XYZ file of C-alpha atoms in Angstrom:
535
model
C -95.757 -30.338 -25.911
C -94.465 -28.152 -28.728
C -90.731 -28.206 -29.159
C -88.925 -25.026 -28.129
C -85.948 -23.507 -29.870
C -83.739 -22.224 -27.087
C -81.186 -19.431 -27.429
C -78.528 -19.493 -24.740
C -75.947 -16.786 -23.989
C -72.265 -17.611 -23.822
C -71.641 -17.463 -20.098
C -68.535 -19.216 -18.865
C -69.256 -22.089 -21.244
C -70.908 -23.825 -18.303
C -74.623 -23.354 -18.837
C -76.601 -26.558 -18.829
C -78.195 -27.101 -22.228
C -81.969 -27.329 -22.076
C -83.661 -29.993 -24.133
C -84.598 -28.430 -27.444
C -86.959 -31.205 -28.357
C -89.621 -32.091 -25.863
C -92.064 -34.597 -27.322
C -92.185 -38.229 -26.370
C -88.952 -40.170 -26.180
C -90.723 -43.522 -26.018
C -88.784 -45.988 -28.063
C -85.711 -43.764 -28.403
C -82.777 -46.068 -28.900
C -84.939 -49.186 -29.156
C -83.768 -50.273 -32.590
C -85.278 -48.913 -35.764
C -83.578 -46.497 -38.112
C -80.217 -45.030 -37.105
C -79.870 -41.361 -36.260
C -77.960 -39.768 -39.129
C -75.581 -36.905 -38.399
C -74.179 -34.790 -41.215
C -70.602 -33.529 -41.146
C -69.463 -30.835 -43.592
C -65.839 -31.860 -43.538
C -63.547 -34.638 -44.653
C -61.541 -37.245 -42.770
C -58.832 -38.570 -45.022
C -55.580 -40.481 -44.948
C -52.674 -38.780 -46.670
C -49.000 -39.520 -47.059
C -48.232 -36.907 -44.412
C -51.061 -38.061 -42.119
C -51.788 -41.756 -42.812
C -53.702 -42.603 -39.620
C -56.565 -40.104 -39.176
C -58.287 -42.201 -36.463
C -55.220 -43.093 -34.416
C -55.237 -41.030 -31.184
C -51.524 -40.400 -31.708
C -52.275 -38.483 -34.914
C -55.908 -37.331 -34.731
C -56.183 -33.717 -33.617
C -59.181 -32.073 -35.231
C -62.743 -31.728 -34.054
C -64.319 -34.222 -36.474
C -61.827 -37.021 -35.801
C -62.079 -36.414 -32.061
C -65.860 -36.680 -32.233
C -65.398 -40.150 -33.728
C -62.844 -41.145 -31.088
C -65.018 -39.942 -28.206
C -67.745 -42.345 -29.264
C -65.495 -45.373 -29.560
C -62.451 -45.062 -27.282
C -62.661 -44.616 -23.527
C -60.629 -42.223 -21.435
C -60.107 -42.437 -17.683
C -62.076 -39.221 -17.236
C -64.700 -37.419 -19.319
C -66.532 -34.120 -19.330
C -70.015 -34.356 -17.815
C -73.260 -33.220 -19.378
C -72.874 -29.840 -17.686
C -69.947 -27.948 -16.242
C -66.223 -28.297 -16.754
C -65.106 -30.548 -13.889
C -64.302 -33.991 -15.368
C -65.886 -37.118 -13.946
C -64.676 -40.758 -13.997
C -65.302 -42.741 -17.170
C -63.130 -45.870 -17.565
C -61.952 -45.062 -14.064
C -64.029 -45.746 -10.991
C -62.218 -42.943 -9.191
C -59.289 -40.591 -9.765
C -57.549 -37.895 -7.776
C -54.338 -36.165 -6.797
C -52.504 -37.929 -3.990
C -50.315 -35.010 -2.934
C -50.733 -31.315 -2.166
C -48.469 -30.243 -5.049
C -50.627 -31.674 -7.873
C -47.753 -33.879 -9.073
C -49.087 -37.410 -8.479
C -52.420 -38.521 -9.877
C -53.884 -41.961 -9.172
C -56.815 -43.726 -10.852
C -58.636 -46.983 -10.065
C -60.309 -48.670 -13.044
C -63.870 -49.937 -13.202
C -64.204 -53.697 -12.923
C -64.815 -55.837 -15.986
C -63.723 -53.377 -18.686
C -63.366 -54.939 -22.124
C -62.448 -53.810 -25.600
C -64.939 -54.422 -28.386
C -62.871 -57.428 -29.557
C -63.362 -59.109 -26.156
C -59.882 -58.411 -24.778
C -59.772 -57.309 -21.141
C -58.844 -53.684 -20.514
C -56.391 -53.366 -17.627
C -54.062 -50.786 -16.165
C -51.404 -52.175 -18.492
C -53.390 -50.919 -21.493
C -53.673 -47.454 -19.947
C -49.924 -47.272 -19.389
C -49.297 -48.671 -22.886
C -51.560 -46.014 -24.440
C -49.848 -43.094 -22.686
C -46.346 -44.459 -23.257
C -47.200 -45.120 -26.895
C -48.432 -41.564 -27.436
C -45.204 -40.161 -25.987
C -42.971 -42.616 -27.853
C -44.521 -41.981 -31.271
C -44.438 -38.238 -30.477
C -46.364 -37.257 -33.589
C -46.195 -33.482 -33.338
C -49.201 -33.115 -35.661
C -51.228 -34.905 -32.994
C -52.200 -34.022 -29.410
C -49.070 -35.426 -27.737
C -48.176 -32.028 -26.259
C -51.110 -32.423 -23.855
C -49.190 -35.296 -22.229
C -45.700 -33.824 -22.229
C -46.052 -33.072 -18.513
C -46.044 -36.790 -17.626
C -42.769 -38.048 -16.166
C -43.738 -41.717 -15.840
C -46.738 -44.023 -15.461
C -46.837 -46.851 -12.934
C -49.257 -49.768 -12.589
C -49.148 -51.216 -9.048
C -51.730 -53.808 -10.130
C -54.209 -54.523 -12.927
C -56.703 -51.944 -11.707
C -54.535 -49.011 -10.574
C -52.632 -46.412 -12.592
C -50.342 -43.775 -11.068
C -49.198 -40.754 -13.063
C -46.088 -38.927 -11.898
C -45.920 -35.415 -13.355
C -42.790 -33.410 -14.083
C -44.372 -30.291 -12.609
C -47.615 -29.488 -10.776
C -50.576 -29.376 -13.149
C -54.086 -28.752 -11.861
C -55.397 -29.174 -15.419
C -54.198 -32.782 -15.689
C -57.634 -34.339 -14.989
C -58.983 -32.294 -17.910
C -56.245 -33.641 -20.170
C -57.113 -37.216 -19.214
C -60.641 -36.498 -20.483
C -59.398 -35.800 -24.019
C -58.764 -38.327 -26.814
C -55.061 -37.614 -26.338
C -55.372 -40.018 -23.387
C -57.656 -42.503 -25.175
C -57.097 -46.120 -24.123
C -56.170 -48.511 -26.932
C -55.670 -52.287 -26.933
C -52.011 -53.114 -26.309
C -52.503 -56.385 -28.203
C -53.668 -54.607 -31.358
C -51.992 -51.201 -31.632
C -48.243 -51.067 -32.405
C -46.270 -49.451 -29.605
C -43.927 -47.369 -31.732
C -45.792 -46.473 -34.933
C -49.190 -45.307 -36.135
C -52.158 -47.638 -36.653
C -52.929 -46.765 -40.265
C -56.312 -46.862 -41.908
C -59.817 -46.319 -40.559
C -60.318 -49.196 -38.101
C -60.858 -48.595 -34.384
C -60.734 -51.058 -31.504
C -61.999 -49.472 -28.310
C -64.061 -49.869 -25.166
C -66.321 -46.837 -25.605
C -70.096 -46.677 -25.914
C -70.025 -47.600 -29.613
C -68.202 -49.835 -32.047
C -67.307 -48.256 -35.373
C -67.415 -49.342 -38.977
C -66.012 -46.707 -41.323
C -66.815 -46.814 -45.033
C -64.368 -45.046 -47.307
C -63.681 -44.289 -50.920
C -59.978 -44.349 -51.683
C -58.440 -42.515 -48.736
C -61.489 -40.537 -47.574
C -64.230 -41.557 -45.121
C -67.704 -41.394 -46.667
C -69.756 -42.834 -43.814
C -69.126 -43.942 -40.245
C -71.572 -46.306 -38.541
C -71.613 -46.306 -34.730
C -73.352 -49.304 -33.144
C -74.073 -49.488 -29.423
C -71.321 -51.502 -27.763
C -72.747 -54.333 -25.589
C -69.360 -54.629 -23.815
C -69.346 -50.988 -22.691
C -68.977 -50.192 -19.007
C -68.763 -46.518 -18.180
C -70.713 -43.517 -17.001
C -72.438 -42.584 -20.264
C -76.125 -43.377 -20.734
C -76.526 -44.194 -24.421
C -79.887 -43.009 -25.803
C -79.778 -44.803 -29.158
C -78.695 -48.065 -30.741
C -77.043 -46.748 -33.874
C -75.736 -43.458 -35.279
C -74.448 -42.807 -38.781
C -72.124 -39.966 -39.698
C -72.236 -38.939 -43.323
C -69.605 -36.643 -44.755
C -70.389 -33.820 -47.168
C -68.186 -31.598 -49.284
C -69.932 -28.444 -48.107
C -72.684 -27.232 -45.804
C -75.011 -26.511 -48.745
C -75.192 -30.188 -49.669
C -75.663 -31.056 -46.005
C -78.555 -28.582 -45.662
C -80.326 -30.131 -48.652
C -79.978 -33.558 -47.054
C -81.448 -32.288 -43.770
C -84.417 -30.621 -45.455
C -85.120 -33.803 -47.478
C -84.901 -35.916 -44.344
C -81.848 -37.848 -45.530
C -80.004 -36.803 -42.376
C -81.374 -35.931 -38.947
C -78.783 -33.549 -37.465
C -76.169 -31.048 -38.634
C -74.144 -28.674 -36.534
C -70.778 -27.420 -37.725
C -69.951 -25.139 -40.644
C -73.384 -23.603 -41.099
C -73.343 -20.289 -42.940
C -75.212 -17.250 -41.537
C -77.805 -17.577 -44.325
C -78.390 -21.206 -43.381
C -78.803 -20.324 -39.716
C -81.321 -17.637 -40.632
C -83.174 -20.073 -42.874
C -83.329 -22.722 -40.167
C -84.742 -20.204 -37.705
C -87.820 -20.081 -39.915
C -87.994 -23.782 -40.792
C -90.301 -25.047 -38.052
C -92.984 -25.667 -40.637
C -90.551 -28.003 -42.370
C -90.076 -30.005 -39.157
C -86.619 -28.560 -38.442
C -85.562 -26.898 -35.191
C -82.486 -24.784 -34.619
C -80.728 -24.607 -31.306
C -78.029 -22.180 -30.213
C -75.790 -23.498 -27.457
C -72.808 -22.007 -25.622
C -69.751 -22.014 -27.844
C -66.111 -21.112 -27.400
C -64.697 -21.869 -30.816
C -62.195 -19.193 -31.839
C -60.723 -18.093 -35.181
C -57.355 -16.428 -35.602
C -54.462 -15.649 -37.928
C -51.197 -17.430 -37.133
C -47.785 -16.165 -38.231
C -44.492 -17.786 -39.111
C -42.564 -15.328 -36.956
C -39.282 -16.247 -38.682
C -40.593 -15.370 -42.138
C -38.852 -12.096 -43.131
C -42.142 -10.585 -44.283
C -43.656 -10.686 -40.785
C -40.648 -11.360 -38.544
C -40.644 -7.788 -37.260
C -43.431 -7.625 -34.710
C -44.263 -4.105 -35.885
C -45.795 -5.671 -39.023
C -47.982 -7.931 -36.914
C -48.864 -5.072 -34.570
C -49.908 -2.941 -37.538
C -52.220 -5.716 -38.689
C -53.699 -5.804 -35.191
C -54.368 -2.068 -35.520
C -56.121 -2.497 -38.876
C -58.274 -5.613 -38.581
C -61.921 -4.700 -38.031
C -63.407 -7.641 -36.154
C -66.814 -6.034 -35.828
C -67.056 -5.733 -39.604
C -66.199 -9.432 -40.011
C -68.820 -10.460 -37.482
C -71.437 -8.165 -39.049
C -70.825 -8.477 -42.790
C -69.468 -12.022 -43.085
C -71.047 -13.865 -40.183
C -74.258 -11.885 -39.593
C -73.650 -11.759 -35.837
C -73.356 -15.527 -35.455
C -70.090 -14.772 -33.671
C -68.568 -12.059 -31.511
C -65.373 -10.015 -31.922
C -62.480 -11.583 -30.030
C -59.669 -9.546 -28.499
C -57.682 -12.330 -26.861
C -56.792 -15.964 -27.462
C -58.852 -16.743 -24.350
C -62.543 -16.420 -25.287
C -65.032 -14.407 -23.308
C -66.797 -16.370 -20.597
C -63.734 -18.273 -19.408
C -62.062 -17.452 -16.114
C -59.058 -15.239 -16.772
C -60.239 -13.643 -20.035
C -59.346 -9.999 -20.700
C -59.659 -7.929 -23.887
C -55.878 -7.589 -24.180
C -55.792 -6.682 -27.887
C -58.454 -4.002 -27.570
C -56.761 -2.596 -24.484
C -53.503 -2.246 -26.434
C -54.687 -1.288 -29.924
C -58.215 0.084 -29.525
C -60.449 0.533 -32.556
C -59.053 0.002 -36.088
C -56.845 2.913 -37.148
C -54.884 3.377 -40.372
C -53.003 6.290 -38.831
C -51.884 4.227 -35.822
C -50.818 1.313 -38.034
C -48.866 3.642 -40.323
C -47.070 5.167 -37.358
C -46.170 1.708 -36.009
C -44.622 0.693 -39.332
C -42.860 4.020 -39.801
C -41.248 3.916 -36.357
C -39.915 0.429 -37.121
C -38.568 1.583 -40.523
C -40.776 -0.891 -42.380
C -41.108 -0.211 -46.106
C -44.734 -0.123 -47.226
C -46.759 -1.635 -48.657
C -45.865 -4.876 -46.867
C -46.423 -7.707 -49.337
C -47.256 -11.313 -48.427
C -49.832 -14.095 -48.956
C -52.536 -14.900 -46.419
C -53.561 -18.577 -46.686
C -56.672 -20.408 -45.502
C -58.399 -23.773 -45.846
C -61.517 -23.794 -47.997
C -63.351 -26.857 -46.693
C -62.787 -27.199 -42.964
C -64.365 -24.228 -41.197
C -67.421 -23.614 -43.346
C -68.427 -21.966 -46.590
C -68.023 -18.409 -45.220
C -64.258 -18.756 -44.771
C -63.417 -17.547 -48.283
C -65.624 -14.484 -47.825
C -63.940 -13.795 -44.481
C -60.471 -13.786 -46.017
C -61.548 -11.581 -48.912
C -62.809 -9.135 -46.286
C -59.514 -9.321 -44.367
C -57.602 -8.737 -47.605
C -59.668 -5.625 -48.304
C -59.230 -4.276 -44.782
C -55.450 -4.572 -44.997
C -55.002 -3.439 -48.601
C -57.412 -0.513 -48.373
C -55.016 1.012 -45.830
C -52.325 1.209 -48.580
C -49.921 -0.116 -45.925
C -50.235 -3.737 -47.096
C -50.357 -5.591 -50.385
C -51.859 -8.917 -49.339
C -52.891 -11.716 -51.663
C -54.985 -14.643 -50.447
C -54.764 -18.352 -51.220
C -57.336 -21.057 -50.482
C -56.207 -24.655 -49.939
C -58.757 -27.405 -50.601
C -57.250 -30.248 -48.562
C -57.377 -29.775 -44.798
C -54.703 -32.400 -44.175
C -52.407 -30.780 -46.730
C -53.104 -27.357 -45.251
C -52.170 -28.619 -41.777
C -49.011 -30.315 -43.029
C -47.881 -27.253 -45.007
C -48.608 -24.819 -42.179
C -46.615 -26.923 -39.741
C -43.781 -27.113 -42.260
C -43.539 -23.317 -42.340
C -44.789 -22.942 -45.914
C -47.199 -20.099 -45.074
C -46.277 -16.586 -43.968
C -49.657 -16.066 -42.327
C -52.682 -18.323 -42.310
C -56.154 -18.665 -40.843
C -56.965 -21.287 -38.252
C -59.678 -22.190 -35.751
C -59.524 -23.775 -32.335
C -62.037 -25.947 -30.531
C -60.854 -26.361 -26.967
C -59.456 -29.689 -25.825
C -60.923 -28.761 -22.452
C -62.693 -25.614 -21.197
C -59.934 -23.780 -19.329
C -57.917 -20.680 -20.241
C -54.781 -22.844 -20.129
C -55.951 -24.703 -23.222
C -56.207 -21.509 -25.261
C -52.635 -20.533 -24.386
C -50.321 -23.467 -23.648
C -50.922 -25.385 -26.938
C -49.663 -22.377 -28.925
C -46.538 -21.594 -26.929
C -43.094 -23.190 -26.845
C -41.387 -26.177 -28.405
C -43.741 -28.726 -29.935
C -46.657 -26.294 -30.017
C -49.791 -27.184 -31.978
C -48.926 -24.845 -34.843
C -45.201 -25.643 -34.841
C -44.509 -21.905 -34.958
C -41.059 -20.635 -33.992
C -42.396 -18.055 -31.521
C -40.889 -18.387 -28.053
C -41.493 -16.456 -24.837
C -39.458 -17.796 -21.929
C -41.433 -15.877 -19.292
C -44.725 -17.384 -20.454
C -43.262 -20.874 -20.823
C -41.117 -21.136 -17.706
C -42.922 -18.868 -15.250
C -46.502 -17.869 -16.022
C -47.989 -21.131 -17.335
C -46.356 -23.275 -14.605
C -47.615 -20.832 -11.959
C -51.218 -21.021 -13.206
C -51.057 -24.822 -13.188
C -50.307 -24.861 -9.481
C -53.706 -23.304 -8.790
C -56.407 -25.898 -8.224
C -58.768 -22.944 -7.767
C -58.813 -21.634 -11.333
C -59.972 -18.188 -10.168
C -56.615 -17.869 -8.417
C -54.888 -18.420 -11.784
C -56.609 -15.416 -13.400
C -53.808 -12.921 -12.749
C -51.249 -15.172 -14.444
C -53.517 -15.597 -17.451
C -53.935 -11.808 -17.630
C -50.163 -11.352 -17.837
C -49.911 -13.974 -20.580
C -52.629 -12.329 -22.663
C -50.976 -8.917 -22.376
C -47.632 -10.378 -23.492
C -49.265 -12.058 -26.506
C -51.030 -8.832 -27.452
C -47.658 -7.102 -27.499
C -45.827 -9.775 -29.545
C -48.783 -10.792 -31.776
C -47.592 -14.304 -32.717
C -51.300 -14.966 -33.230
C -54.005 -12.446 -34.085
C -57.432 -13.378 -32.641
C -60.413 -12.531 -34.843
C -63.731 -13.777 -33.534
C -65.458 -16.193 -31.215
C -68.170 -18.416 -32.665
C -71.579 -19.337 -31.392
C -72.592 -22.972 -31.779
C -75.729 -24.121 -33.574
C -77.406 -27.459 -34.056
C -80.147 -27.970 -36.647
C -82.184 -31.149 -36.404
C -85.392 -32.796 -37.540
C -88.031 -32.170 -34.913
C -88.439 -35.846 -34.042
C -84.875 -35.986 -32.691
C -84.531 -35.637 -28.931
C -81.501 -34.672 -26.875
C -80.398 -31.931 -29.265
C -79.845 -29.570 -26.335
C -77.276 -31.973 -24.904
C -75.557 -32.710 -28.219
C -72.615 -30.372 -27.555
C -70.752 -30.198 -24.255
C -68.755 -27.329 -22.738
C -65.874 -28.015 -25.153
C -68.220 -28.042 -28.167
C -67.638 -31.788 -28.517
C -70.445 -33.706 -30.240
C -72.080 -36.199 -27.857
C -73.886 -38.536 -30.257
C -75.037 -40.775 -27.398
C -77.440 -38.036 -26.240
C -79.517 -38.177 -29.427
C -82.709 -40.202 -29.620
C -85.891 -40.648 -31.634
C -89.029 -38.916 -30.421
C -92.326 -37.791 -31.909
C -92.515 -35.028 -34.516
C -94.819 -32.038 -34.116
């Protein structure tokens, strides 16, 4: 059967991927050459972030993809849909009607890759450790709702929550709740370096040059007991400085798969590469891009400045001229397709208007042009990022209301550290959901300890609206609360949403499982990949 390149619409992020590569899968995973996955990004240890593969620090898509293959969580996202299923757990569930007590029973015979038994004590240790270290550059905020963890016996774990939280099972499916060996990991400090001891489907050996990972080798873990069916014996991740170098490697056959950071020109080229034994697959994606503000910086502290930017930014032009329609304009932090999404920014500001922006600034007695620097990272979100920020600079400056300069930062880790330290007035960021729920596009950005460490506060969102949505097990019932949050954010503009990305995977045509390679949170599922027969 000829392989089919499937194009899927973004509908609720729930559509089941359809296998892009038909062909025979005989022998897939039965030894032989490893499947090689290219990554156009860098994982590095820095003084500010010395433990890039410790769950207490790791909080970017590439590091999480490595953790998902090697460390187990109690729950995991399934192949399709958004309702988590047991992984290290045999069963989990709320034990009260208020969604405040959550109990899990572990699978029997769980072991870490070093042979140590995995018990409820390790689960409690892992959660307590995350909260004790409290590394605010990491994903600890996902677990802030936990009051205490109890272990009645070696196989049971009970979570007591501070407040009702219907999204808690989703949080247990993220690497924030990854289970580490209590005999190996220190309880009160980071586990530095690039080693991982886990109980997941693979063991990991990371090769590095100085403080940067160059290759990661995932070998099928014979000790693994969980719900994942592993389709291969070995996967290699190779890290590239840019997507151009990664494309050359794919076309030469040096790597088998690439997915993130592809430029529009590359996507177009891959669409016509069937004769070169390459297939391109589009899958549902809910990655978002946005501008974040230091709302205490005098240059943008007055929300009228941020509102004027919202009235000037032309998202459609960005999507058309920079990204060649490989994304869609985004008018809310919550992407289209998720329950609760509304176009709050369009509803408030409408189409781009210099006149409206000028009036907003004039009424607030803001002297124009407003001068500041817009910062971005050059090597984390793809080669088109620089072009995007040149376009944003032109949109703002052509209005004569702004005098914006732009600054690219080469090191992602340094960019993250500096943004969290308040060194940027405004800066570009992206977000890959921890879990596919509107809550995860709102709560991480609001309140004390937020992901961006921004000073923006909104007591109504924090103390009323988010807690109310978390009481709703039926997420449709939470939609009205999410609508109110989005309207409030559109008014205050602590973050300015830009566009929502589509997800693409390019692979050699003898690789099977490409259609399952990304789940509903755009997480890379390397265990789905296998060797087949080329056309």
